[in-house]
PDB file of C-alpha atoms and ligand atoms in Angstrom:
ATOM      1  CA  MET A  42      64.426 -12.359  67.423  1.00  0.00           C
ATOM      2  CA  SER A  43      63.354 -16.070  67.411  1.00  0.00           C
ATOM      3  CA  TYR A  44      66.370 -17.732  65.929  1.00  0.00           C
ATOM      4  CA  THR A  45      70.107 -17.850  67.048  1.00  0.00           C
ATOM      5  CA  LEU A  46      72.929 -19.927  65.707  1.00  0.00           C
ATOM      6  CA  PRO A  47      73.981 -22.609  68.197  1.00  0.00           C
ATOM      7  CA  ASP A  48      77.621 -23.131  68.991  1.00  0.00           C
ATOM      8  CA  LEU A  49      79.297 -26.420  67.674  1.00  0.00           C
ATOM      9  CA  PRO A  50      79.182 -28.940  70.235  1.00  0.00           C
ATOM     10  CA  TYR A  51      83.278 -29.601  69.596  1.00  0.00           C
ATOM     11  CA  ASP A  52      85.996 -27.752  68.238  1.00  0.00           C
ATOM     12  CA  TYR A  53      86.047 -26.878  64.412  1.00  0.00           C
ATOM     13  CA  SER A  54      89.220 -29.526  64.250  1.00  0.00           C
ATOM     14  CA  ALA A  55      87.448 -32.432  66.445  1.00  0.00           C
ATOM     15  CA  LEU A  56      85.896 -34.557  63.618  1.00  0.00           C
ATOM     16  CA  GLU A  57      89.083 -34.543  61.498  1.00  0.00           C
ATOM     17  CA  PRO A  58      90.300 -36.384  59.334  1.00  0.00           C
ATOM     18  CA  HIS A  59      86.688 -36.977  58.505  1.00  0.00           C
ATOM     19  CA  TYR A  60      85.457 -33.582  58.730  1.00  0.00           C
ATOM     20  CA  GLN A  61      88.103 -30.847  57.985  1.00  0.00           C
ATOM     21  CA  ALA A  62      88.176 -27.955  60.177  1.00  0.00           C
ATOM     22  CA  GLU A  63      88.229 -25.223  57.317  1.00  0.00           C
ATOM     23  CA  ASN A  64      85.045 -26.843  55.681  1.00  0.00           C
ATOM     24  CA  LEU A  65      83.405 -27.454  58.932  1.00  0.00           C
ATOM     25  CA  GLN A  66      83.766 -23.682  60.115  1.00  0.00           C
ATOM     26  CA  ILE A  67      82.519 -22.306  56.882  1.00  0.00           C
ATOM     27  CA  HIS A  68      79.697 -24.368  57.006  1.00  0.00           C
ATOM     28  CA  HIS A  69      78.708 -23.436  60.483  1.00  0.00           C
ATOM     29  CA  ASP A  70      79.993 -19.832  60.807  1.00  0.00           C
ATOM     30  CA  LYS A  71      78.671 -18.928  57.177  1.00  0.00           C
ATOM     31  CA  HIS A  72      75.973 -21.135  55.794  1.00  0.00           C
ATOM     32  CA  HIS A  73      74.125 -22.167  59.010  1.00  0.00           C
ATOM     33  CA  ALA A  74      74.438 -18.411  60.175  1.00  0.00           C
ATOM     34  CA  ALA A  75      72.686 -17.410  56.855  1.00  0.00           C
ATOM     35  CA  TYR A  76      69.412 -19.691  57.527  1.00  0.00           C
ATOM     36  CA  VAL A  77      69.173 -18.227  61.000  1.00  0.00           C
ATOM     37  CA  SER A  78      69.596 -14.495  59.702  1.00  0.00           C
ATOM     38  CA  GLY A  79      67.240 -15.434  56.971  1.00  0.00           C
ATOM     39  CA  ALA A  80      64.485 -16.985  59.215  1.00  0.00           C
ATOM     40  CA  ASN A  81      64.717 -13.887  61.429  1.00  0.00           C
ATOM     41  CA  SER A  82      64.435 -11.374  58.660  1.00  0.00           C
ATOM     42  CA  THR A  83      61.428 -13.065  57.127  1.00  0.00           C
ATOM     43  CA  GLU A  84      59.736 -13.038  60.453  1.00  0.00           C
ATOM     44  CA  GLU A  85      60.344  -9.308  60.340  1.00  0.00           C
ATOM     45  CA  ARG A  86      59.054  -8.628  57.055  1.00  0.00           C
ATOM     46  CA  LEU A  87      55.772 -10.907  57.837  1.00  0.00           C
ATOM     47  CA  SER A  88      55.338  -8.850  60.990  1.00  0.00           C
ATOM     48  CA  GLU A  89      55.620  -5.658  58.719  1.00  0.00           C
ATOM     49  CA  ALA A  90      53.259  -7.161  56.347  1.00  0.00           C
ATOM     50  CA  ARG A  91      50.552  -7.627  59.187  1.00  0.00           C
ATOM     51  CA  GLU A  92      51.016  -4.249  60.316  1.00  0.00           C
ATOM     52  CA  LYS A  93      50.466  -2.708  56.860  1.00  0.00           C
ATOM     53  CA  GLY A  94      47.708  -5.196  56.029  1.00  0.00           C
ATOM     54  CA  ASP A  95      49.933  -5.608  52.840  1.00  0.00           C
ATOM     55  CA  PHE A  96      50.126  -9.307  51.896  1.00  0.00           C
ATOM     56  CA  ALA A  97      51.031  -8.725  48.181  1.00  0.00           C
ATOM     57  CA  ASN A  98      54.535 -10.591  49.029  1.00  0.00           C
ATOM     58  CA  LEU A  99      53.277 -13.264  51.398  1.00  0.00           C
ATOM     59  CA  VAL A 100      53.623 -16.162  48.999  1.00  0.00           C
ATOM     60  CA  GLY A 101      57.470 -15.395  48.384  1.00  0.00           C
ATOM     61  CA  LEU A 102      57.808 -14.996  52.287  1.00  0.00           C
ATOM     62  CA  GLU A 103      56.015 -18.096  53.251  1.00  0.00           C
ATOM     63  CA  LYS A 104      58.449 -20.049  50.868  1.00  0.00           C
ATOM     64  CA  THR A 105      61.371 -18.237  52.219  1.00  0.00           C
ATOM     65  CA  LEU A 106      60.283 -18.716  55.621  1.00  0.00           C
ATOM     66  CA  ALA A 107      59.816 -22.407  55.510  1.00  0.00           C
ATOM     67  CA  PHE A 108      63.274 -22.635  53.617  1.00  0.00           C
ATOM     68  CA  ASN A 109      65.330 -20.637  56.490  1.00  0.00           C
ATOM     69  CA  ILE A 110      63.553 -22.354  59.209  1.00  0.00           C
ATOM     70  CA  SER A 111      63.881 -25.822  57.722  1.00  0.00           C
ATOM     71  CA  GLY A 112      67.764 -25.137  57.149  1.00  0.00           C
ATOM     72  CA  HIS A 113      68.101 -23.924  60.303  1.00  0.00           C
ATOM     73  CA  MET A 114      66.575 -26.798  61.992  1.00  0.00           C
ATOM     74  CA  LEU A 115      68.488 -29.560  59.580  1.00  0.00           C
ATOM     75  CA  HIS A 116      71.776 -27.956  60.735  1.00  0.00           C
ATOM     76  CA  SER A 117      71.135 -27.611  64.196  1.00  0.00           C
ATOM     77  CA  ILE A 118      70.328 -31.443  64.106  1.00  0.00           C
ATOM     78  CA  PHE A 119      73.400 -32.369  62.090  1.00  0.00           C
ATOM     79  CA  TRP A 120      75.905 -30.692  64.342  1.00  0.00           C
ATOM     80  CA  LYS A 121      74.730 -32.885  67.179  1.00  0.00           C
ATOM     81  CA  ASN A 122      74.265 -36.096  64.998  1.00  0.00           C
ATOM     82  CA  MET A 123      78.040 -35.912  64.943  1.00  0.00           C
ATOM     83  CA  SER A 124      80.689 -36.547  67.752  1.00  0.00           C
ATOM     84  CA  PRO A 125      84.519 -36.900  67.874  1.00  0.00           C
ATOM     85  CA  ASP A 126      83.657 -40.023  69.911  1.00  0.00           C
ATOM     86  CA  GLY A 127      81.088 -41.336  67.143  1.00  0.00           C
ATOM     87  CA  GLY A 128      80.954 -44.315  64.500  1.00  0.00           C
ATOM     88  CA  GLY A 129      80.166 -47.563  64.918  1.00  0.00           C
ATOM     89  CA  ALA A 130      76.603 -48.721  65.362  1.00  0.00           C
ATOM     90  CA  PRO A 131      73.554 -48.161  67.494  1.00  0.00           C
ATOM     91  CA  GLU A 132      72.523 -50.041  70.682  1.00  0.00           C
ATOM     92  CA  GLY A 133      69.394 -51.003  72.683  1.00  0.00           C
ATOM     93  CA  GLU A 134      65.829 -50.007  71.269  1.00  0.00           C
ATOM     94  CA  LEU A 135      67.041 -47.885  68.278  1.00  0.00           C
ATOM     95  CA  ALA A 136      69.005 -50.962  67.194  1.00  0.00           C
ATOM     96  CA  ALA A 137      66.096 -53.106  67.416  1.00  0.00           C
ATOM     97  CA  ALA A 138      63.790 -50.695  65.844  1.00  0.00           C
ATOM     98  CA  ILE A 139      66.394 -50.249  62.864  1.00  0.00           C
ATOM     99  CA  GLN A 140      66.577 -54.177  62.777  1.00  0.00           C
ATOM    100  CA  GLU A 141      62.767 -54.303  62.750  1.00  0.00           C
ATOM    101  CA  HIS A 142      62.023 -51.503  60.101  1.00  0.00           C
ATOM    102  CA  PHE A 143      65.032 -51.899  57.530  1.00  0.00           C
ATOM    103  CA  GLY A 144      65.840 -55.639  57.968  1.00  0.00           C
ATOM    104  CA  SER A 145      69.546 -55.199  59.280  1.00  0.00           C
ATOM    105  CA  PHE A 146      71.685 -52.229  60.322  1.00  0.00           C
ATOM    106  CA  ASP A 147      73.708 -52.651  56.849  1.00  0.00           C
ATOM    107  CA  ALA A 148      70.568 -52.456  54.766  1.00  0.00           C
ATOM    108  CA  PHE A 149      69.338 -49.198  56.672  1.00  0.00           C
ATOM    109  CA  LYS A 150      72.911 -47.878  56.190  1.00  0.00           C
ATOM    110  CA  ALA A 151      73.079 -48.676  52.661  1.00  0.00           C
ATOM    111  CA  GLN A 152      69.743 -47.129  51.893  1.00  0.00           C
ATOM    112  CA  LEU A 153      70.399 -43.828  53.994  1.00  0.00           C
ATOM    113  CA  THR A 154      73.955 -43.708  52.109  1.00  0.00           C
ATOM    114  CA  GLN A 155      72.335 -44.014  48.673  1.00  0.00           C
ATOM    115  CA  ALA A 156      69.219 -41.544  49.519  1.00  0.00           C
ATOM    116  CA  ALA A 157      71.924 -38.933  50.428  1.00  0.00           C
ATOM    117  CA  VAL A 158      74.340 -39.819  47.468  1.00  0.00           C
ATOM    118  CA  LEU A 159      71.687 -39.862  44.939  1.00  0.00           C
ATOM    119  CA  VAL A 160      69.964 -36.509  45.709  1.00  0.00           C
ATOM    120  CA  GLN A 161      69.590 -34.518  42.751  1.00  0.00           C
ATOM    121  CA  GLY A 162      71.095 -31.040  43.428  1.00  0.00           C
ATOM    122  CA  SER A 163      71.101 -29.940  46.990  1.00  0.00           C
ATOM    123  CA  GLY A 164      69.367 -31.846  49.855  1.00  0.00           C
ATOM    124  CA  TRP A 165      69.831 -34.158  52.796  1.00  0.00           C
ATOM    125  CA  GLY A 166      69.438 -37.663  53.584  1.00  0.00           C
ATOM    126  CA  ALA A 167      67.541 -38.535  56.677  1.00  0.00           C
ATOM    127  CA  LEU A 168      66.542 -41.110  59.122  1.00  0.00           C
ATOM    128  CA  SER A 169      63.304 -40.023  60.405  1.00  0.00           C
ATOM    129  CA  TRP A 170      60.746 -41.404  62.915  1.00  0.00           C
ATOM    130  CA  GLU A 171      57.079 -41.530  61.035  1.00  0.00           C
ATOM    131  CA  PRO A 172      54.311 -41.492  63.649  1.00  0.00           C
ATOM    132  CA  LEU A 173      51.167 -42.694  61.833  1.00  0.00           C
ATOM    133  CA  GLY A 174      52.849 -45.922  60.950  1.00  0.00           C
ATOM    134  CA  GLN A 175      55.047 -45.837  64.137  1.00  0.00           C
ATOM    135  CA  ARG A 176      58.077 -46.464  62.266  1.00  0.00           C
ATOM    136  CA  LEU A 177      61.623 -45.354  61.096  1.00  0.00           C
ATOM    137  CA  ILE A 178      61.532 -44.400  57.768  1.00  0.00           C
ATOM    138  CA  VAL A 179      64.657 -43.180  55.412  1.00  0.00           C
ATOM    139  CA  GLN A 180      63.901 -39.830  53.707  1.00  0.00           C
ATOM    140  CA  GLN A 181      65.606 -37.896  50.758  1.00  0.00           C
ATOM    141  CA  ILE A 182      65.043 -34.102  51.385  1.00  0.00           C
ATOM    142  CA  TYR A 183      65.193 -31.518  48.362  1.00  0.00           C
ATOM    143  CA  ASP A 184      66.771 -28.204  49.517  1.00  0.00           C
ATOM    144  CA  HIS A 185      65.737 -28.499  53.271  1.00  0.00           C
ATOM    145  CA  HIS A 186      62.165 -28.843  52.981  1.00  0.00           C
ATOM    146  CA  ALA A 187      60.728 -30.788  50.038  1.00  0.00           C
ATOM    147  CA  ASN A 188      60.040 -34.526  49.787  1.00  0.00           C
ATOM    148  CA  LEU A 189      58.792 -34.851  53.170  1.00  0.00           C
ATOM    149  CA  ALA A 190      56.468 -37.292  54.902  1.00  0.00           C
ATOM    150  CA  ASN A 191      54.247 -34.373  57.085  1.00  0.00           C
ATOM    151  CA  GLY A 192      54.686 -35.223  60.804  1.00  0.00           C
ATOM    152  CA  SER A 193      57.898 -37.130  60.513  1.00  0.00           C
ATOM    153  CA  THR A 194      60.637 -36.028  62.822  1.00  0.00           C
ATOM    154  CA  PRO A 195      64.159 -36.164  61.624  1.00  0.00           C
ATOM    155  CA  LEU A 196      66.432 -38.099  64.124  1.00  0.00           C
ATOM    156  CA  LEU A 197      69.682 -38.403  61.781  1.00  0.00           C
ATOM    157  CA  VAL A 198      70.306 -36.182  59.066  1.00  0.00           C
ATOM    158  CA  ILE A 199      73.480 -35.998  56.356  1.00  0.00           C
ATOM    159  CA  ASP A 200      74.107 -32.856  54.604  1.00  0.00           C
ATOM    160  CA  VAL A 201      74.623 -33.352  50.950  1.00  0.00           C
ATOM    161  CA  TRP A 202      74.622 -29.560  49.732  1.00  0.00           C
ATOM    162  CA  GLU A 203      77.714 -28.959  47.962  1.00  0.00           C
ATOM    163  CA  HIS A 204      78.587 -26.199  50.626  1.00  0.00           C
ATOM    164  CA  ALA A 205      78.933 -29.339  52.945  1.00  0.00           C
ATOM    165  CA  TYR A 206      81.808 -31.178  51.510  1.00  0.00           C
ATOM    166  CA  TYR A 207      83.108 -29.345  48.391  1.00  0.00           C
ATOM    167  CA  LEU A 208      86.127 -27.732  50.090  1.00  0.00           C
ATOM    168  CA  GLN A 209      87.527 -31.057  51.586  1.00  0.00           C
ATOM    169  CA  TYR A 210      85.998 -33.811  49.251  1.00  0.00           C
ATOM    170  CA  ARG A 211      85.438 -31.687  45.792  1.00  0.00           C
ATOM    171  CA  ASN A 212      82.877 -33.640  43.593  1.00  0.00           C
ATOM    172  CA  MET A 213      83.364 -36.821  45.685  1.00  0.00           C
ATOM    173  CA  ARG A 214      80.044 -36.820  47.472  1.00  0.00           C
ATOM    174  CA  ALA A 215      80.179 -40.655  48.200  1.00  0.00           C
ATOM    175  CA  ASP A 216      83.112 -39.916  49.941  1.00  0.00           C
ATOM    176  CA  PHE A 217      82.013 -37.299  52.229  1.00  0.00           C
ATOM    177  CA  VAL A 218      78.758 -39.510  53.008  1.00  0.00           C
ATOM    178  CA  ASN A 219      80.978 -42.719  53.763  1.00  0.00           C
ATOM    179  CA  ALA A 220      83.281 -40.527  55.994  1.00  0.00           C
ATOM    180  CA  ILE A 221      80.369 -39.082  58.125  1.00  0.00           C
ATOM    181  CA  TRP A 222      79.427 -42.652  59.390  1.00  0.00           C
ATOM    182  CA  ASN A 223      82.865 -42.630  61.361  1.00  0.00           C
ATOM    183  CA  VAL A 224      81.524 -39.932  63.374  1.00  0.00           C
ATOM    184  CA  ILE A 225      77.665 -40.367  63.972  1.00  0.00           C
ATOM    185  CA  ASN A 226      76.836 -39.720  67.460  1.00  0.00           C
ATOM    186  CA  TRP A 227      74.522 -42.592  68.074  1.00  0.00           C
ATOM    187  CA  PRO A 228      73.547 -41.765  71.531  1.00  0.00           C
ATOM    188  CA  ASP A 229      72.093 -38.425  70.157  1.00  0.00           C
ATOM    189  CA  ILE A 230      70.072 -40.175  67.853  1.00  0.00           C
ATOM    190  CA  ALA A 231      68.746 -42.652  70.346  1.00  0.00           C
ATOM    191  CA  ALA A 232      67.769 -39.725  72.532  1.00  0.00           C
ATOM    192  CA  ARG A 233      65.819 -38.128  69.640  1.00  0.00           C
ATOM    193  CA  PHE A 234      64.145 -41.418  68.602  1.00  0.00           C
ATOM    194  CA  GLU A 235      63.090 -41.896  72.163  1.00  0.00           C
ATOM    195  CA  ALA A 236      61.722 -38.315  72.411  1.00  0.00           C
ATOM    196  CA  ALA A 237      59.854 -38.673  68.849  1.00  0.00           C
ATOM    197  CA  ARG A 238      58.386 -41.864  69.973  1.00  0.00           C
ATOM    198  CA  LYS A 239      56.219 -40.196  72.390  1.00  0.00           C
ATOM    199  CA  ASN A 240      54.523 -38.054  69.786  1.00  0.00           C
ATOM    200  CA  SER A 241      51.506 -39.552  68.130  1.00  0.00           C
ATOM    201  CA  ILE A 242      49.251 -38.187  65.608  1.00  0.00           C
ATOM    202  CA  ASN A 243      45.731 -38.983  65.820  1.00  0.00           C
TER     203      ASN A 243
HETATM  204 MN1  LIG B 382      74.697 -27.331  55.130  1.00  0.00          MN
END
């Protein structure tokens, strides 16, 4: 199997009161786990299809593969994007790049907050590195993998599927997104920014 569920880098209760332990535990142990098993089972079904030379279900399998790998990817990033010691604002080169590409940290924060809050249905808000323009962009992701700029690398992601917040915040998605800013792990995002900038598209 290619995919395994990563442990959370902190206890279930570590992000309280911003993220309630029960909501976080179900989110990680059940929802994220389902994307991992979905990616592995789809990979197995693709292997069987190749062995049989039967690609009758290929279109559906490819869609399922993209959905589950993308869900696994974004959740894996999301857990590390948060920390009990998080919050505040970025420093150094990441702070300078946000200033350059969005005008100010506050303008960036407002755009990403609204990108997340205004997702119609299930999706994510994301700060991503876009290698063609060599710049940071905010993206509004539908499901786990739609509405993306190809080649962009997610650095900071905010899950706004109802499963992410409904147990704690009910229908108040904006309250959840605003609370998440209090636990954002800026050193993790700065490290992702540094790594992503080394990738170029020619
Ligand atoms: Mn989720």
